[in-house]
mmCIF file of C-alpha atoms and ligand atoms in Angstrom:
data_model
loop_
_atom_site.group_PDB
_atom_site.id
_atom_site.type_symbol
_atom_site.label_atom_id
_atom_site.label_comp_id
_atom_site.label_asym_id
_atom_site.label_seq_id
_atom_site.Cartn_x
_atom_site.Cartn_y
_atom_site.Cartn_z
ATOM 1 C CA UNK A 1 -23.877 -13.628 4.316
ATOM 2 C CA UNK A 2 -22.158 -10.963 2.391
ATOM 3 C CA UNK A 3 -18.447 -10.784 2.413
ATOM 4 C CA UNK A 4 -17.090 -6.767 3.047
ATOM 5 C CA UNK A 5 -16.682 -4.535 0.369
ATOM 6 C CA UNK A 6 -12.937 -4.224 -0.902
ATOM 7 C CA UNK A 7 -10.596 -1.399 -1.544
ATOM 8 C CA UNK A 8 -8.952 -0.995 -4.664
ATOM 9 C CA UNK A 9 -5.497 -1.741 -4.592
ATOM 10 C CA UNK A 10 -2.669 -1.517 -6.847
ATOM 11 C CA UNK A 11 -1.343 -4.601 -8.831
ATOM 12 C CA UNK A 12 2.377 -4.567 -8.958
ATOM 13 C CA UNK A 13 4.165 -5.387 -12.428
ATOM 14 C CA UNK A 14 7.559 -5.917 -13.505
ATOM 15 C CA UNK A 15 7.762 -2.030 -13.673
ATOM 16 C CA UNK A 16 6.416 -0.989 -10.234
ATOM 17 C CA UNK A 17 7.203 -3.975 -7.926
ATOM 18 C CA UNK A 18 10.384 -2.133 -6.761
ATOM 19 C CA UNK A 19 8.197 0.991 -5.553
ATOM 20 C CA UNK A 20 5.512 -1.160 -3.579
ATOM 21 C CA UNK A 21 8.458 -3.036 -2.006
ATOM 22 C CA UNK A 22 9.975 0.017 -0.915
ATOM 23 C CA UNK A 23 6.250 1.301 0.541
ATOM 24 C CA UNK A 24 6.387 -2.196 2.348
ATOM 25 C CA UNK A 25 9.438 -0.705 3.841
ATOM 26 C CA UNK A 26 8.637 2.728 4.295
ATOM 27 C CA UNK A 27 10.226 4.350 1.726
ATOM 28 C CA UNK A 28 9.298 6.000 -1.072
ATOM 29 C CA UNK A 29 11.346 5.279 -4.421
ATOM 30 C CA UNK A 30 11.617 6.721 -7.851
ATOM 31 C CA UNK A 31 13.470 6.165 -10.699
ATOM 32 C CA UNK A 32 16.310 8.571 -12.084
ATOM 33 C CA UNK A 33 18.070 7.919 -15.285
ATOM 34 C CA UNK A 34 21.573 6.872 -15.211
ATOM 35 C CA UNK A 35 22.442 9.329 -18.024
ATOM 36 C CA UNK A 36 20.737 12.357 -18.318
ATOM 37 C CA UNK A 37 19.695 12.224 -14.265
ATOM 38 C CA UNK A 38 15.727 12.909 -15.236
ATOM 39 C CA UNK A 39 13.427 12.023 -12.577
ATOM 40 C CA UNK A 40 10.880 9.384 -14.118
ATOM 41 C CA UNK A 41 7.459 8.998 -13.041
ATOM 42 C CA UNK A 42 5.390 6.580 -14.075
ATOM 43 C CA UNK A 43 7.595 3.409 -13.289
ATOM 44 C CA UNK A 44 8.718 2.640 -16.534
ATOM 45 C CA UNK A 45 12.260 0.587 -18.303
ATOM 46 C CA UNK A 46 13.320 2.743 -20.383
ATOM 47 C CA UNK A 47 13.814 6.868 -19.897
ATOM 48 C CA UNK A 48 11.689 8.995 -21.509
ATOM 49 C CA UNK A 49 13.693 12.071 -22.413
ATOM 50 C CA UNK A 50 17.160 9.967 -23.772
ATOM 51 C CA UNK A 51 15.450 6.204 -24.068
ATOM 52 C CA UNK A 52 18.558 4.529 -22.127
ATOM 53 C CA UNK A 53 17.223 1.654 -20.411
ATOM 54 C CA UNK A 54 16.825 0.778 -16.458
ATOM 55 C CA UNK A 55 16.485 3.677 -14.788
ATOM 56 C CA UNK A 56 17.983 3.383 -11.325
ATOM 57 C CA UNK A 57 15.090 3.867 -8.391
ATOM 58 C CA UNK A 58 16.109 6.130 -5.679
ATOM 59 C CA UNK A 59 14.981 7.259 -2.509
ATOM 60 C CA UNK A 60 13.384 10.364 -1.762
ATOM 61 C CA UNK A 61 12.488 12.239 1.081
ATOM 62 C CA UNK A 62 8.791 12.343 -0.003
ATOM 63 C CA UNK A 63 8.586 15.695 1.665
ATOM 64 C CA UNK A 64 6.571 18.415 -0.757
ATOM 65 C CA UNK A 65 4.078 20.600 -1.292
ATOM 66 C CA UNK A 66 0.457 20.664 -1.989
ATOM 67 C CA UNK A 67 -0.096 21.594 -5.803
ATOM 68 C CA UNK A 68 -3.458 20.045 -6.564
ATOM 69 C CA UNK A 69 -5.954 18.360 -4.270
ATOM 70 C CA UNK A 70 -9.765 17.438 -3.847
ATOM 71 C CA UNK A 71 -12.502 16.089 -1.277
ATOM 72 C CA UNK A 72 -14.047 12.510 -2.106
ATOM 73 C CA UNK A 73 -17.721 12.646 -0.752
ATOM 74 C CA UNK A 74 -20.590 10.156 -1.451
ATOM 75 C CA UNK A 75 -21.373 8.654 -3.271
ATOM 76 C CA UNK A 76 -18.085 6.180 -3.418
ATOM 77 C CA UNK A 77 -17.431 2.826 -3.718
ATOM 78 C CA UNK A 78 -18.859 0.957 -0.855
ATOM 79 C CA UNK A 79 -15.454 0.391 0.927
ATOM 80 C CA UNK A 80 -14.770 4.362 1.366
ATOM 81 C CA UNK A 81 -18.489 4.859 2.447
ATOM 82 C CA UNK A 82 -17.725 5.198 6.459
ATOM 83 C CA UNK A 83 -14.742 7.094 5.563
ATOM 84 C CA UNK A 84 -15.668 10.100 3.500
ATOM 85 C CA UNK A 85 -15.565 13.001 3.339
ATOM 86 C CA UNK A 86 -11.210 12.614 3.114
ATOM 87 C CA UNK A 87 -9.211 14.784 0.956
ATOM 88 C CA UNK A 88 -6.846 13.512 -1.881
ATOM 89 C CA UNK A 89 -3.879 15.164 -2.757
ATOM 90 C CA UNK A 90 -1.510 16.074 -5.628
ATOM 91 C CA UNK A 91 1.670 16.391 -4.144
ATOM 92 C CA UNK A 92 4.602 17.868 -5.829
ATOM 93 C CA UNK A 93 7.843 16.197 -4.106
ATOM 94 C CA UNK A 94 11.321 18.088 -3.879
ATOM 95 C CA UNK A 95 12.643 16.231 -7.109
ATOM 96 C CA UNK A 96 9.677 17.977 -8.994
ATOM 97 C CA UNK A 97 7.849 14.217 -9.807
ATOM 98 C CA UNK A 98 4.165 14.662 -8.682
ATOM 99 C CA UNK A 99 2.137 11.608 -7.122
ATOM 100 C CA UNK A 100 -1.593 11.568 -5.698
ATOM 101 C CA UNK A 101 -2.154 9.972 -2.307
ATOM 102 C CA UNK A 102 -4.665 10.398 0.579
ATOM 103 C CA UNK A 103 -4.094 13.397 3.009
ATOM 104 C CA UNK A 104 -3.648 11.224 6.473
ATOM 105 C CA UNK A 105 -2.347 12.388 10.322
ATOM 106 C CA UNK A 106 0.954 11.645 11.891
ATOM 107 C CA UNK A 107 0.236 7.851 12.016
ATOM 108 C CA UNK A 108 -1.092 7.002 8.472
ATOM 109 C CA UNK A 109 -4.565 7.087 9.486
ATOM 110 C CA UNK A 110 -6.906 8.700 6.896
ATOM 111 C CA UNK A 111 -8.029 12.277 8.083
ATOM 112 C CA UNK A 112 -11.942 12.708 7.592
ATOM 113 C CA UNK A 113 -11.876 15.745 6.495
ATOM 114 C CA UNK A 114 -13.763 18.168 3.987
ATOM 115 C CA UNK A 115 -10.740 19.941 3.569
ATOM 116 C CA UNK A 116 -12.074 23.481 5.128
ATOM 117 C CA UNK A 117 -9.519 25.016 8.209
ATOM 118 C CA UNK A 118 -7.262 22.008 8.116
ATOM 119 C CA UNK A 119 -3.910 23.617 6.433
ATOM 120 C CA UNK A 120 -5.136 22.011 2.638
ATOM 121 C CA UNK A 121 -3.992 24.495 0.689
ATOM 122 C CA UNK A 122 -2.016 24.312 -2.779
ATOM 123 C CA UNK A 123 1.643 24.952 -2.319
ATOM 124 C CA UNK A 124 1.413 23.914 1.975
ATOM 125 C CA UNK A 125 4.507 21.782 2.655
ATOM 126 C CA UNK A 126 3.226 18.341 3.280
ATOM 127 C CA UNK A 127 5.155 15.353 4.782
ATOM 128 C CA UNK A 128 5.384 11.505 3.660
ATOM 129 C CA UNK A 129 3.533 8.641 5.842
ATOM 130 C CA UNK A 130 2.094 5.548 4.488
ATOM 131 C CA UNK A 131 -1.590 4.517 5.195
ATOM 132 C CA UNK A 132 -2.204 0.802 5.481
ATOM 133 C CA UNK A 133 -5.339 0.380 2.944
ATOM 134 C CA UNK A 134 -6.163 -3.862 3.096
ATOM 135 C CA UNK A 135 -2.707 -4.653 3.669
ATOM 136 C CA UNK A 136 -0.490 -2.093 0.978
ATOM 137 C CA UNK A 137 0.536 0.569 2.320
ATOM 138 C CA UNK A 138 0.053 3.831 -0.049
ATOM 139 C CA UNK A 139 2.151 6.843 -0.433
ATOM 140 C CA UNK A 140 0.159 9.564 1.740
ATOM 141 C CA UNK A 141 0.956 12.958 3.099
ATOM 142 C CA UNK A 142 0.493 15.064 6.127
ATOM 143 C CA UNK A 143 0.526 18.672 6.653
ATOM 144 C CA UNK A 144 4.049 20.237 8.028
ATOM 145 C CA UNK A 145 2.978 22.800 11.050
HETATM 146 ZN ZN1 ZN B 1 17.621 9.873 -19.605
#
């Protein structure tokens, strides 16, 4: 008897556990320093433009646009392998912080897609949902009509 394969998923640490509880909620959160009002991406303690510490995480709309993106096709790891081909994105959000997450429909459900006639296109508006992968939900993005 073989157990099912696994998806990776992240490991919070003292640094990100804010963000994933936010996901948990439905929001997205970043940090923005307290002084010089930088948006910071990677989570991190202390700002990396004027080093003052604890950057204060704020919400965001999520909202963006498409500035990078790519299709995952087999081979994968074993998890993904009913699920490809699915695009993955680089998103660009309004604050100008850019995060990669899975292109998904209305709902959060990954789209199988290879990308071709489905509005993937760098600089397309995209929207923020959150797709439940094993239990965390992930920052993920659909395409604005
Ligand atoms: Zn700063």
């Amino acid at each position: 008897m073989s157990s099912p394969p696994s998806f990776p998923i992240p490991i919070a640490d003292a640094d990100t556990q804010p963000f994933w509880d936010a996901c948990r909620r439905h929001e997205l959160v970043i940090q923005r320093c307290a002084r010089c009002s930088r948006w910071l991406w990677q989570p991190r303690p202390i700002c990396s433009s004027c080093q003052t510490p604890d950057p204060v995480w704020t919400r965001v709309s999520g909202d963006g646009r498409i500035t990078s993106w790519t299709v995952i096709r087999p081979p994968t790891l074993p998890a993904y392998a009913e699920r490809v081909p699915f695009v993955v994105l680089l998103v660009q959000l309004e604050e100008g912080v850019r995060l990669l997450g899975y292109l998904v429909d209305d709902a959060g459900a990954l789209r199988r897609t290879d990308g071709e006639a489905e509005g993937v296109a760098i600089g397309a508006r995209v929207r923020l949902r959150f797709h439940d992968q094993a239990g965390t939900l992930l920052p993920s993005w659909t395409i604005t009509p």
